């Protein structure tokens, strides 16, 4: 087995591990979104939603921590650079939405969640593309 094939095998194994860790976390995120989607919630429903959202947030942090610990230096560098790019995109997008809100065109509440979710998608997309196309 050549060094390149071995590195590809290690990369696939790391992706598989993150996928296996991430599937239950994604399911928990869907549950948290479903619990929080009702506009008229009782105090018990709000408590369940807050608890599920907190568990989801901690689970995401745990999956990311495990992924960083498994990664070598190069993959850590790619992840951190991808996070920096996504963070910059989120900041610029939030500034644009704030200006649009001040102009009365769009409300911040309508776009904030989409911007944050889009930032995570940008982070993951950039990291995946950089990992796939670096040979």
mmCIF file of N, CA and C in Angstrom:
data_model
loop_
_atom_site.group_PDB
_atom_site.id
_atom_site.type_symbol
_atom_site.label_atom_id
_atom_site.label_comp_id
_atom_site.label_asym_id
_atom_site.label_seq_id
_atom_site.Cartn_x
_atom_site.Cartn_y
_atom_site.Cartn_z
ATOM 1 N N UNK A 1 0.849 -1.174 0.000
ATOM 2 C CA UNK A 1 0.000 0.000 0.000
ATOM 3 C C UNK A 1 0.896 1.239 0.000
ATOM 4 N N UNK A 2 0.656 2.122 -0.936
ATOM 5 C CA UNK A 2 1.467 3.327 -1.027
ATOM 6 C C UNK A 2 1.062 4.317 0.063
ATOM 7 N N UNK A 3 1.915 5.315 0.235
ATOM 8 C CA UNK A 3 1.644 6.325 1.253
ATOM 9 C C UNK A 3 0.349 7.082 0.956
ATOM 10 N N UNK A 4 0.092 7.370 -0.321
ATOM 11 C CA UNK A 4 -1.128 8.084 -0.713
ATOM 12 C C UNK A 4 -2.368 7.249 -0.418
ATOM 13 N N UNK A 5 -2.330 5.960 -0.738
ATOM 14 C CA UNK A 5 -3.467 5.082 -0.453
ATOM 15 C C UNK A 5 -3.701 4.975 1.042
ATOM 16 N N UNK A 6 -2.633 4.926 1.803
ATOM 17 C CA UNK A 6 -2.772 4.848 3.254
ATOM 18 C C UNK A 6 -3.395 6.134 3.797
ATOM 19 N N UNK A 7 -2.966 7.284 3.281
ATOM 20 C CA UNK A 7 -3.542 8.558 3.719
ATOM 21 C C UNK A 7 -5.014 8.650 3.339
ATOM 22 N N UNK A 8 -5.371 8.197 2.141
ATOM 23 C CA UNK A 8 -6.774 8.186 1.735
ATOM 24 C C UNK A 8 -7.603 7.303 2.649
ATOM 25 N N UNK A 9 -7.039 6.160 3.040
ATOM 26 C CA UNK A 9 -7.744 5.249 3.940
ATOM 27 C C UNK A 9 -7.958 5.903 5.313
ATOM 28 N N UNK A 10 -6.947 6.603 5.796
ATOM 29 C CA UNK A 10 -7.057 7.292 7.090
ATOM 30 C C UNK A 10 -8.112 8.393 7.008
ATOM 31 N N UNK A 11 -8.120 9.138 5.899
ATOM 32 C CA UNK A 11 -9.104 10.205 5.726
ATOM 33 C C UNK A 11 -10.519 9.642 5.674
ATOM 34 N N UNK A 12 -10.712 8.551 4.945
ATOM 35 C CA UNK A 12 -12.035 7.919 4.885
ATOM 36 C C UNK A 12 -12.474 7.415 6.249
ATOM 37 N N UNK A 13 -11.551 6.836 6.999
ATOM 38 C CA UNK A 13 -11.885 6.342 8.340
ATOM 39 C C UNK A 13 -12.273 7.494 9.263
ATOM 40 N N UNK A 14 -11.580 8.630 9.152
ATOM 41 C CA UNK A 14 -11.915 9.786 9.983
ATOM 42 C C UNK A 14 -13.290 10.339 9.619
ATOM 43 N N UNK A 15 -13.589 10.399 8.315
ATOM 44 C CA UNK A 15 -14.923 10.863 7.893
ATOM 45 C C UNK A 15 -16.010 9.919 8.368
ATOM 46 N N UNK A 16 -15.750 8.642 8.277
ATOM 47 C CA UNK A 16 -16.725 7.648 8.728
ATOM 48 C C UNK A 16 -16.989 7.804 10.229
ATOM 49 N N UNK A 17 -15.935 8.039 11.000
ATOM 50 C CA UNK A 17 -16.103 8.207 12.444
ATOM 51 C C UNK A 17 -16.927 9.445 12.758
ATOM 52 N N UNK A 18 -16.672 10.542 12.040
ATOM 53 C CA UNK A 18 -17.455 11.758 12.272
ATOM 54 C C UNK A 18 -18.905 11.532 11.867
ATOM 55 N N UNK A 19 -19.124 10.808 10.775
ATOM 56 C CA UNK A 19 -20.488 10.518 10.346
ATOM 57 C C UNK A 19 -21.219 9.682 11.388
ATOM 58 N N UNK A 20 -20.550 8.680 11.903
ATOM 59 C CA UNK A 20 -21.174 7.822 12.915
ATOM 60 C C UNK A 20 -21.481 8.626 14.176
ATOM 61 N N UNK A 21 -20.575 9.521 14.563
ATOM 62 C CA UNK A 21 -20.834 10.376 15.721
ATOM 63 C C UNK A 21 -21.913 11.412 15.429
ATOM 64 N N UNK A 22 -21.965 11.895 14.187
ATOM 65 C CA UNK A 22 -22.846 13.004 13.859
ATOM 66 C C UNK A 22 -24.290 12.653 13.590
ATOM 67 N N UNK A 23 -24.579 11.412 13.222
ATOM 68 C CA UNK A 23 -25.973 11.048 12.911
ATOM 69 C C UNK A 23 -26.896 11.216 14.118
ATOM 70 N N UNK A 24 -26.547 10.693 15.303
ATOM 71 C CA UNK A 24 -27.445 10.929 16.448
ATOM 72 C C UNK A 24 -27.552 12.406 16.820
ATOM 73 N N UNK A 25 -26.472 13.154 16.650
ATOM 74 C CA UNK A 25 -26.506 14.582 16.957
ATOM 75 C C UNK A 25 -27.446 15.302 15.994
ATOM 76 N N UNK A 26 -27.398 14.942 14.723
ATOM 77 C CA UNK A 26 -28.311 15.539 13.748
ATOM 78 C C UNK A 26 -29.761 15.220 14.081
ATOM 79 N N UNK A 27 -30.015 13.991 14.486
ATOM 80 C CA UNK A 27 -31.378 13.617 14.881
ATOM 81 C C UNK A 27 -31.833 14.438 16.084
ATOM 82 N N UNK A 28 -30.925 14.654 17.029
ATOM 83 C CA UNK A 28 -31.259 15.466 18.198
ATOM 84 C C UNK A 28 -31.550 16.911 17.782
ATOM 85 N N UNK A 29 -30.826 17.417 16.784
ATOM 86 C CA UNK A 29 -31.084 18.761 16.275
ATOM 87 C C UNK A 29 -32.452 18.878 15.637
ATOM 88 N N UNK A 30 -32.854 17.858 14.898
ATOM 89 C CA UNK A 30 -34.193 17.854 14.288
ATOM 90 C C UNK A 30 -35.264 17.845 15.376
ATOM 91 N N UNK A 31 -35.045 17.067 16.418
ATOM 92 C CA UNK A 31 -35.998 17.025 17.538
ATOM 93 C C UNK A 31 -36.072 18.398 18.212
ATOM 94 N N UNK A 32 -34.921 19.041 18.412
ATOM 95 C CA UNK A 32 -34.912 20.370 19.040
ATOM 96 C C UNK A 32 -35.657 21.385 18.172
ATOM 97 N N UNK A 33 -35.459 21.322 16.856
ATOM 98 C CA UNK A 33 -36.196 22.225 15.969
ATOM 99 C C UNK A 33 -37.698 21.960 16.017
ATOM 100 N N UNK A 34 -38.067 20.685 16.048
ATOM 101 C CA UNK A 34 -39.490 20.346 16.100
ATOM 102 C C UNK A 34 -40.122 20.815 17.411
ATOM 103 N N UNK A 35 -39.402 20.657 18.508
ATOM 104 C CA UNK A 35 -39.947 21.087 19.798
ATOM 105 C C UNK A 35 -40.070 22.610 19.888
ATOM 106 N N UNK A 36 -39.170 23.328 19.221
ATOM 107 C CA UNK A 36 -39.199 24.781 19.295
ATOM 108 C C UNK A 36 -40.042 25.449 18.236
ATOM 109 N N UNK A 37 -40.666 24.679 17.367
ATOM 110 C CA UNK A 37 -41.395 25.290 16.252
ATOM 111 C C UNK A 37 -42.798 25.751 16.614
ATOM 112 N N UNK A 38 -43.329 25.340 17.731
ATOM 113 C CA UNK A 38 -44.670 25.759 18.132
ATOM 114 C C UNK A 38 -44.616 27.158 18.743
ATOM 115 N N UNK A 39 -45.424 28.095 18.235
ATOM 116 C CA UNK A 39 -45.354 29.456 18.773
ATOM 117 C C UNK A 39 -45.981 29.608 20.164
ATOM 118 N N UNK A 40 -46.984 28.807 20.465
ATOM 119 C CA UNK A 40 -47.663 28.910 21.756
ATOM 120 C C UNK A 40 -47.296 27.693 22.599
ATOM 121 N N UNK A 41 -46.235 27.833 23.379
ATOM 122 C CA UNK A 41 -45.753 26.713 24.182
ATOM 123 C C UNK A 41 -46.088 26.933 25.646
ATOM 124 N N UNK A 42 -46.352 25.828 26.312
ATOM 125 C CA UNK A 42 -46.532 25.883 27.758
ATOM 126 C C UNK A 42 -45.152 25.941 28.396
ATOM 127 N N UNK A 43 -45.113 26.133 29.697
ATOM 128 C CA UNK A 43 -43.832 26.204 30.408
ATOM 129 C C UNK A 43 -43.091 24.870 30.322
ATOM 130 N N UNK A 44 -43.818 23.767 30.365
ATOM 131 C CA UNK A 44 -43.191 22.447 30.263
ATOM 132 C C UNK A 44 -42.599 22.223 28.877
ATOM 133 N N UNK A 45 -43.337 22.627 27.855
ATOM 134 C CA UNK A 45 -42.817 22.481 26.493
ATOM 135 C C UNK A 45 -41.579 23.338 26.279
ATOM 136 N N UNK A 46 -41.569 24.554 26.827
ATOM 137 C CA UNK A 46 -40.388 25.405 26.718
ATOM 138 C C UNK A 46 -39.197 24.785 27.438
ATOM 139 N N UNK A 47 -39.458 24.194 28.598
ATOM 140 C CA UNK A 47 -38.369 23.559 29.348
ATOM 141 C C UNK A 47 -37.784 22.389 28.569
ATOM 142 N N UNK A 48 -38.647 21.566 27.958
ATOM 143 C CA UNK A 48 -38.159 20.451 27.135
ATOM 144 C C UNK A 48 -37.364 20.959 25.941
ATOM 145 N N UNK A 49 -37.854 22.033 25.316
ATOM 146 C CA UNK A 49 -37.155 22.598 24.162
ATOM 147 C C UNK A 49 -35.774 23.126 24.562
ATOM 148 N N UNK A 50 -35.717 23.857 25.679
ATOM 149 C CA UNK A 50 -34.431 24.397 26.145
ATOM 150 C C UNK A 50 -33.476 23.266 26.510
ATOM 151 N N UNK A 51 -33.979 22.240 27.174
ATOM 152 C CA UNK A 51 -33.123 21.108 27.550
ATOM 153 C C UNK A 51 -32.608 20.367 26.315
ATOM 154 N N UNK A 52 -33.480 20.158 25.329
ATOM 155 C CA UNK A 52 -33.061 19.472 24.102
ATOM 156 C C UNK A 52 -32.062 20.311 23.312
ATOM 157 N N UNK A 53 -32.288 21.606 23.253
ATOM 158 C CA UNK A 53 -31.358 22.486 22.552
ATOM 159 C C UNK A 53 -30.009 22.522 23.249
ATOM 160 N N UNK A 54 -30.012 22.559 24.570
ATOM 161 C CA UNK A 54 -28.744 22.537 25.316
ATOM 162 C C UNK A 54 -28.009 21.214 25.096
ATOM 163 N N UNK A 55 -28.753 20.111 25.114
ATOM 164 C CA UNK A 55 -28.127 18.809 24.857
ATOM 165 C C UNK A 55 -27.569 18.744 23.443
ATOM 166 N N UNK A 56 -28.295 19.300 22.485
ATOM 167 C CA UNK A 56 -27.821 19.337 21.099
ATOM 168 C C UNK A 56 -26.526 20.141 20.984
ATOM 169 N N UNK A 57 -26.484 21.295 21.615
ATOM 170 C CA UNK A 57 -25.295 22.146 21.562
ATOM 171 C C UNK A 57 -24.087 21.442 22.169
ATOM 172 N N UNK A 58 -24.287 20.801 23.323
ATOM 173 C CA UNK A 58 -23.190 20.062 23.956
ATOM 174 C C UNK A 58 -22.760 18.869 23.110
ATOM 175 N N UNK A 59 -23.715 18.211 22.460
ATOM 176 C CA UNK A 59 -23.381 17.070 21.601
ATOM 177 C C UNK A 59 -22.575 17.504 20.383
ATOM 178 N N UNK A 60 -22.927 18.649 19.801
ATOM 179 C CA UNK A 60 -22.159 19.174 18.662
ATOM 180 C C UNK A 60 -20.731 19.489 19.104
ATOM 181 N N UNK A 61 -20.595 20.133 20.261
ATOM 182 C CA UNK A 61 -19.258 20.446 20.771
ATOM 183 C C UNK A 61 -18.455 19.165 21.012
ATOM 184 N N UNK A 62 -19.099 18.135 21.533
ATOM 185 C CA UNK A 62 -18.427 16.859 21.801
ATOM 186 C C UNK A 62 -17.971 16.195 20.492
ATOM 187 N N UNK A 63 -18.820 16.194 19.487
ATOM 188 C CA UNK A 63 -18.450 15.599 18.193
ATOM 189 C C UNK A 63 -17.279 16.362 17.571
ATOM 190 N N UNK A 64 -17.315 17.690 17.642
ATOM 191 C CA UNK A 64 -16.218 18.477 17.095
ATOM 192 C C UNK A 64 -14.921 18.231 17.850
ATOM 193 N N UNK A 65 -15.011 18.149 19.159
ATOM 194 C CA UNK A 65 -13.819 17.870 19.961
ATOM 195 C C UNK A 65 -13.223 16.516 19.603
ATOM 196 N N UNK A 66 -14.065 15.508 19.472
ATOM 197 C CA UNK A 66 -13.571 14.171 19.095
ATOM 198 C C UNK A 66 -12.951 14.182 17.700
ATOM 199 N N UNK A 67 -13.571 14.922 16.785
ATOM 200 C CA UNK A 67 -13.028 14.991 15.425
ATOM 201 C C UNK A 67 -11.675 15.689 15.407
ATOM 202 N N UNK A 68 -11.534 16.764 16.178
ATOM 203 C CA UNK A 68 -10.246 17.453 16.235
ATOM 204 C C UNK A 68 -9.168 16.582 16.855
ATOM 205 N N UNK A 69 -9.533 15.826 17.870
ATOM 206 C CA UNK A 69 -8.534 14.963 18.510
ATOM 207 C C UNK A 69 -8.081 13.842 17.582
ATOM 208 N N UNK A 70 -8.966 13.369 16.731
ATOM 209 C CA UNK A 70 -8.609 12.300 15.796
ATOM 210 C C UNK A 70 -7.762 12.800 14.633
ATOM 211 N N UNK A 71 -7.903 14.071 14.300
ATOM 212 C CA UNK A 71 -7.274 14.615 13.093
ATOM 213 C C UNK A 71 -5.777 14.834 13.296
ATOM 214 N N UNK A 72 -5.056 14.768 12.186
ATOM 215 C CA UNK A 72 -3.641 15.110 12.239
ATOM 216 C C UNK A 72 -3.501 16.634 12.094
ATOM 217 N N UNK A 73 -2.262 17.117 12.093
ATOM 218 C CA UNK A 73 -2.037 18.562 12.067
ATOM 219 C C UNK A 73 -2.596 19.215 10.808
ATOM 220 N N UNK A 74 -2.450 18.555 9.682
ATOM 221 C CA UNK A 74 -2.921 19.134 8.426
ATOM 222 C C UNK A 74 -4.442 19.285 8.439
ATOM 223 N N UNK A 75 -5.155 18.255 8.883
ATOM 224 C CA UNK A 75 -6.618 18.344 8.920
ATOM 225 C C UNK A 75 -7.084 19.372 9.947
ATOM 226 N N UNK A 76 -6.370 19.498 11.051
ATOM 227 C CA UNK A 76 -6.715 20.538 12.021
ATOM 228 C C UNK A 76 -6.552 21.921 11.400
ATOM 229 N N UNK A 77 -5.479 22.101 10.648
ATOM 230 C CA UNK A 77 -5.242 23.382 9.980
ATOM 231 C C UNK A 77 -6.373 23.686 8.995
ATOM 232 N N UNK A 78 -6.776 22.690 8.218
ATOM 233 C CA UNK A 78 -7.871 22.878 7.264
ATOM 234 C C UNK A 78 -9.151 23.258 7.995
ATOM 235 N N UNK A 79 -9.461 22.563 9.079
ATOM 236 C CA UNK A 79 -10.681 22.858 9.831
ATOM 237 C C UNK A 79 -10.666 24.272 10.387
ATOM 238 N N UNK A 80 -9.544 24.677 10.979
ATOM 239 C CA UNK A 80 -9.482 26.012 11.571
ATOM 240 C C UNK A 80 -9.546 27.108 10.507
ATOM 241 N N UNK A 81 -8.898 26.892 9.365
ATOM 242 C CA UNK A 81 -8.998 27.876 8.284
ATOM 243 C C UNK A 81 -10.417 27.944 7.732
ATOM 244 N N UNK A 82 -11.063 26.801 7.619
ATOM 245 C CA UNK A 82 -12.444 26.776 7.131
ATOM 246 C C UNK A 82 -13.382 27.469 8.116
ATOM 247 N N UNK A 83 -13.151 27.256 9.411
ATOM 248 C CA UNK A 83 -13.951 27.950 10.420
ATOM 249 C C UNK A 83 -13.751 29.461 10.330
ATOM 250 N N UNK A 84 -12.520 29.895 10.108
ATOM 251 C CA UNK A 84 -12.238 31.332 10.020
ATOM 252 C C UNK A 84 -12.960 31.951 8.828
ATOM 253 N N UNK A 85 -12.947 31.280 7.697
ATOM 254 C CA UNK A 85 -13.636 31.794 6.507
ATOM 255 C C UNK A 85 -15.143 31.866 6.763
ATOM 256 N N UNK A 86 -15.699 30.795 7.325
ATOM 257 C CA UNK A 86 -17.138 30.775 7.608
ATOM 258 C C UNK A 86 -17.515 31.844 8.634
ATOM 259 N N UNK A 87 -16.667 32.054 9.636
ATOM 260 C CA UNK A 87 -16.919 33.080 10.640
ATOM 261 C C UNK A 87 -16.966 34.460 9.986
ATOM 262 N N UNK A 88 -16.031 34.719 9.080
ATOM 263 C CA UNK A 88 -16.018 35.999 8.377
ATOM 264 C C UNK A 88 -17.276 36.175 7.531
ATOM 265 N N UNK A 89 -17.701 35.111 6.857
ATOM 266 C CA UNK A 89 -18.921 35.185 6.042
ATOM 267 C C UNK A 89 -20.135 35.480 6.919
ATOM 268 N N UNK A 90 -20.218 34.823 8.072
ATOM 269 C CA UNK A 90 -21.341 35.054 8.986
ATOM 270 C C UNK A 90 -21.333 36.495 9.487
ATOM 271 N N UNK A 91 -20.156 37.007 9.840
ATOM 272 C CA UNK A 91 -20.092 38.392 10.323
ATOM 273 C C UNK A 91 -20.532 39.391 9.255
ATOM 274 N N UNK A 92 -20.048 39.212 8.039
ATOM 275 C CA UNK A 92 -20.434 40.118 6.954
ATOM 276 C C UNK A 92 -21.939 40.014 6.674
ATOM 277 N N UNK A 93 -22.447 38.784 6.645
ATOM 278 C CA UNK A 93 -23.878 38.601 6.378
ATOM 279 C C UNK A 93 -24.730 39.225 7.482
ATOM 280 N N UNK A 94 -24.311 39.100 8.732
ATOM 281 C CA UNK A 94 -25.066 39.721 9.829
ATOM 282 C C UNK A 94 -25.017 41.247 9.738
ATOM 283 N N UNK A 95 -23.894 41.787 9.314
ATOM 284 C CA UNK A 95 -23.809 43.242 9.128
ATOM 285 C C UNK A 95 -24.749 43.702 8.018
ATOM 286 N N UNK A 96 -24.782 42.965 6.915
ATOM 287 C CA UNK A 96 -25.668 43.316 5.801
ATOM 288 C C UNK A 96 -27.129 43.246 6.252
ATOM 289 N N UNK A 97 -27.475 42.203 6.982
ATOM 290 C CA UNK A 97 -28.858 42.075 7.458
ATOM 291 C C UNK A 97 -29.194 43.181 8.450
ATOM 292 N N UNK A 98 -28.245 43.578 9.276
ATOM 293 C CA UNK A 98 -28.484 44.679 10.205
ATOM 294 C C UNK A 98 -28.750 45.977 9.445
ATOM 295 N N UNK A 99 -27.983 46.222 8.384
ATOM 296 C CA UNK A 99 -28.241 47.409 7.564
ATOM 297 C C UNK A 99 -29.603 47.334 6.878
ATOM 298 N N UNK A 100 -29.951 46.157 6.373
ATOM 299 C CA UNK A 100 -31.269 45.992 5.750
ATOM 300 C C UNK A 100 -32.386 46.157 6.775
ATOM 301 N N UNK A 101 -32.131 45.717 8.013
ATOM 302 C CA UNK A 101 -33.125 45.905 9.073
ATOM 303 C C UNK A 101 -33.291 47.386 9.390
ATOM 304 N N UNK A 102 -32.193 48.107 9.434
ATOM 305 C CA UNK A 102 -32.266 49.550 9.704
ATOM 306 C C UNK A 102 -32.993 50.289 8.581
ATOM 307 N N UNK A 103 -32.869 49.775 7.355
ATOM 308 C CA UNK A 103 -33.559 50.392 6.224
ATOM 309 C C UNK A 103 -35.010 49.950 6.121
ATOM 310 N N UNK A 104 -35.400 48.968 6.929
ATOM 311 C CA UNK A 104 -36.773 48.491 6.913
ATOM 312 C C UNK A 104 -37.068 47.492 5.817
ATOM 313 N N UNK A 105 -36.049 46.912 5.224
ATOM 314 C CA UNK A 105 -36.232 45.965 4.128
ATOM 315 C C UNK A 105 -36.433 44.550 4.653
ATOM 316 N N UNK A 106 -35.630 44.160 5.635
ATOM 317 C CA UNK A 106 -35.645 42.793 6.146
ATOM 318 C C UNK A 106 -35.427 42.840 7.648
ATOM 319 N N UNK A 107 -36.055 41.933 8.358
ATOM 320 C CA UNK A 107 -35.870 41.884 9.809
ATOM 321 C C UNK A 107 -34.743 40.918 10.153
ATOM 322 N N UNK A 108 -33.964 41.272 11.181
ATOM 323 C CA UNK A 108 -32.833 40.447 11.602
ATOM 324 C C UNK A 108 -33.318 39.077 12.054
ATOM 325 N N UNK A 109 -34.444 39.034 12.735
ATOM 326 C CA UNK A 109 -34.958 37.769 13.262
ATOM 327 C C UNK A 109 -35.255 36.758 12.152
ATOM 328 N N UNK A 110 -35.621 37.267 10.987
ATOM 329 C CA UNK A 110 -35.955 36.371 9.881
ATOM 330 C C UNK A 110 -34.733 35.711 9.273
ATOM 331 N N UNK A 111 -33.609 36.374 9.321
ATOM 332 C CA UNK A 111 -32.434 35.879 8.610
ATOM 333 C C UNK A 111 -31.332 35.345 9.515
ATOM 334 N N UNK A 112 -31.376 35.616 10.801
ATOM 335 C CA UNK A 112 -30.255 35.256 11.678
ATOM 336 C C UNK A 112 -30.013 33.757 11.712
ATOM 337 N N UNK A 113 -31.063 32.971 11.863
ATOM 338 C CA UNK A 113 -30.881 31.516 11.917
ATOM 339 C C UNK A 113 -30.351 30.981 10.595
ATOM 340 N N UNK A 114 -30.873 31.487 9.487
ATOM 341 C CA UNK A 114 -30.389 31.044 8.181
ATOM 342 C C UNK A 114 -28.928 31.405 7.971
ATOM 343 N N UNK A 115 -28.521 32.555 8.472
ATOM 344 C CA UNK A 115 -27.127 32.966 8.321
ATOM 345 C C UNK A 115 -26.211 32.052 9.129
ATOM 346 N N UNK A 116 -26.598 31.740 10.349
ATOM 347 C CA UNK A 116 -25.760 30.868 11.184
ATOM 348 C C UNK A 116 -25.704 29.459 10.593
ATOM 349 N N UNK A 117 -26.844 28.927 10.184
ATOM 350 C CA UNK A 117 -26.864 27.597 9.563
ATOM 351 C C UNK A 117 -26.064 27.614 8.262
ATOM 352 N N UNK A 118 -26.189 28.685 7.492
ATOM 353 C CA UNK A 118 -25.397 28.819 6.274
ATOM 354 C C UNK A 118 -23.907 28.888 6.565
ATOM 355 N N UNK A 119 -23.536 29.546 7.656
ATOM 356 C CA UNK A 119 -22.132 29.603 8.053
ATOM 357 C C UNK A 119 -21.575 28.235 8.377
ATOM 358 N N UNK A 120 -22.359 27.429 9.072
ATOM 359 C CA UNK A 120 -21.921 26.057 9.370
ATOM 360 C C UNK A 120 -21.798 25.258 8.078
ATOM 361 N N UNK A 121 -22.750 25.439 7.170
ATOM 362 C CA UNK A 121 -22.689 24.729 5.889
ATOM 363 C C UNK A 121 -21.464 25.166 5.079
ATOM 364 N N UNK A 122 -21.145 26.453 5.107
ATOM 365 C CA UNK A 122 -19.955 26.940 4.410
ATOM 366 C C UNK A 122 -18.696 26.341 5.023
ATOM 367 N N UNK A 123 -18.636 26.319 6.340
ATOM 368 C CA UNK A 123 -17.483 25.741 7.037
ATOM 369 C C UNK A 123 -17.282 24.288 6.625
ATOM 370 N N UNK A 124 -18.349 23.503 6.711
ATOM 371 C CA UNK A 124 -18.235 22.081 6.371
ATOM 372 C C UNK A 124 -17.934 21.876 4.891
ATOM 373 N N UNK A 125 -18.547 22.685 4.030
ATOM 374 C CA UNK A 125 -18.297 22.561 2.592
ATOM 375 C C UNK A 125 -16.865 22.890 2.213
ATOM 376 N N UNK A 126 -16.339 23.987 2.765
ATOM 377 C CA UNK A 126 -14.956 24.357 2.464
ATOM 378 C C UNK A 126 -13.991 23.301 2.982
ATOM 379 N N UNK A 127 -14.222 22.837 4.199
ATOM 380 C CA UNK A 127 -13.330 21.816 4.770
ATOM 381 C C UNK A 127 -13.380 20.536 3.943
ATOM 382 N N UNK A 128 -14.572 20.150 3.518
ATOM 383 C CA UNK A 128 -14.698 18.926 2.731
ATOM 384 C C UNK A 128 -14.022 19.069 1.375
ATOM 385 N N UNK A 129 -14.257 20.190 0.704
ATOM 386 C CA UNK A 129 -13.648 20.384 -0.612
ATOM 387 C C UNK A 129 -12.123 20.470 -0.532
ATOM 388 N N UNK A 130 -11.620 21.175 0.474
ATOM 389 C CA UNK A 130 -10.162 21.270 0.615
ATOM 390 C C UNK A 130 -9.550 19.919 0.936
ATOM 391 N N UNK A 131 -10.251 19.101 1.709
ATOM 392 C CA UNK A 131 -9.729 17.779 2.038
ATOM 393 C C UNK A 131 -9.777 16.863 0.823
ATOM 394 N N UNK A 132 -10.851 16.933 0.051
ATOM 395 C CA UNK A 132 -10.998 16.056 -1.109
ATOM 396 C C UNK A 132 -10.027 16.392 -2.237
ATOM 397 N N UNK A 133 -9.840 17.686 -2.491
ATOM 398 C CA UNK A 133 -9.067 18.063 -3.669
ATOM 399 C C UNK A 133 -7.590 18.281 -3.389
ATOM 400 N N UNK A 134 -7.161 18.110 -2.151
ATOM 401 C CA UNK A 134 -5.733 18.227 -1.879
ATOM 402 C C UNK A 134 -5.100 16.863 -2.082
ATOM 403 N N UNK A 135 -4.251 16.769 -3.013
ATOM 404 C CA UNK A 135 -3.574 15.493 -3.319
ATOM 405 C C UNK A 135 -2.103 15.707 -3.370
#
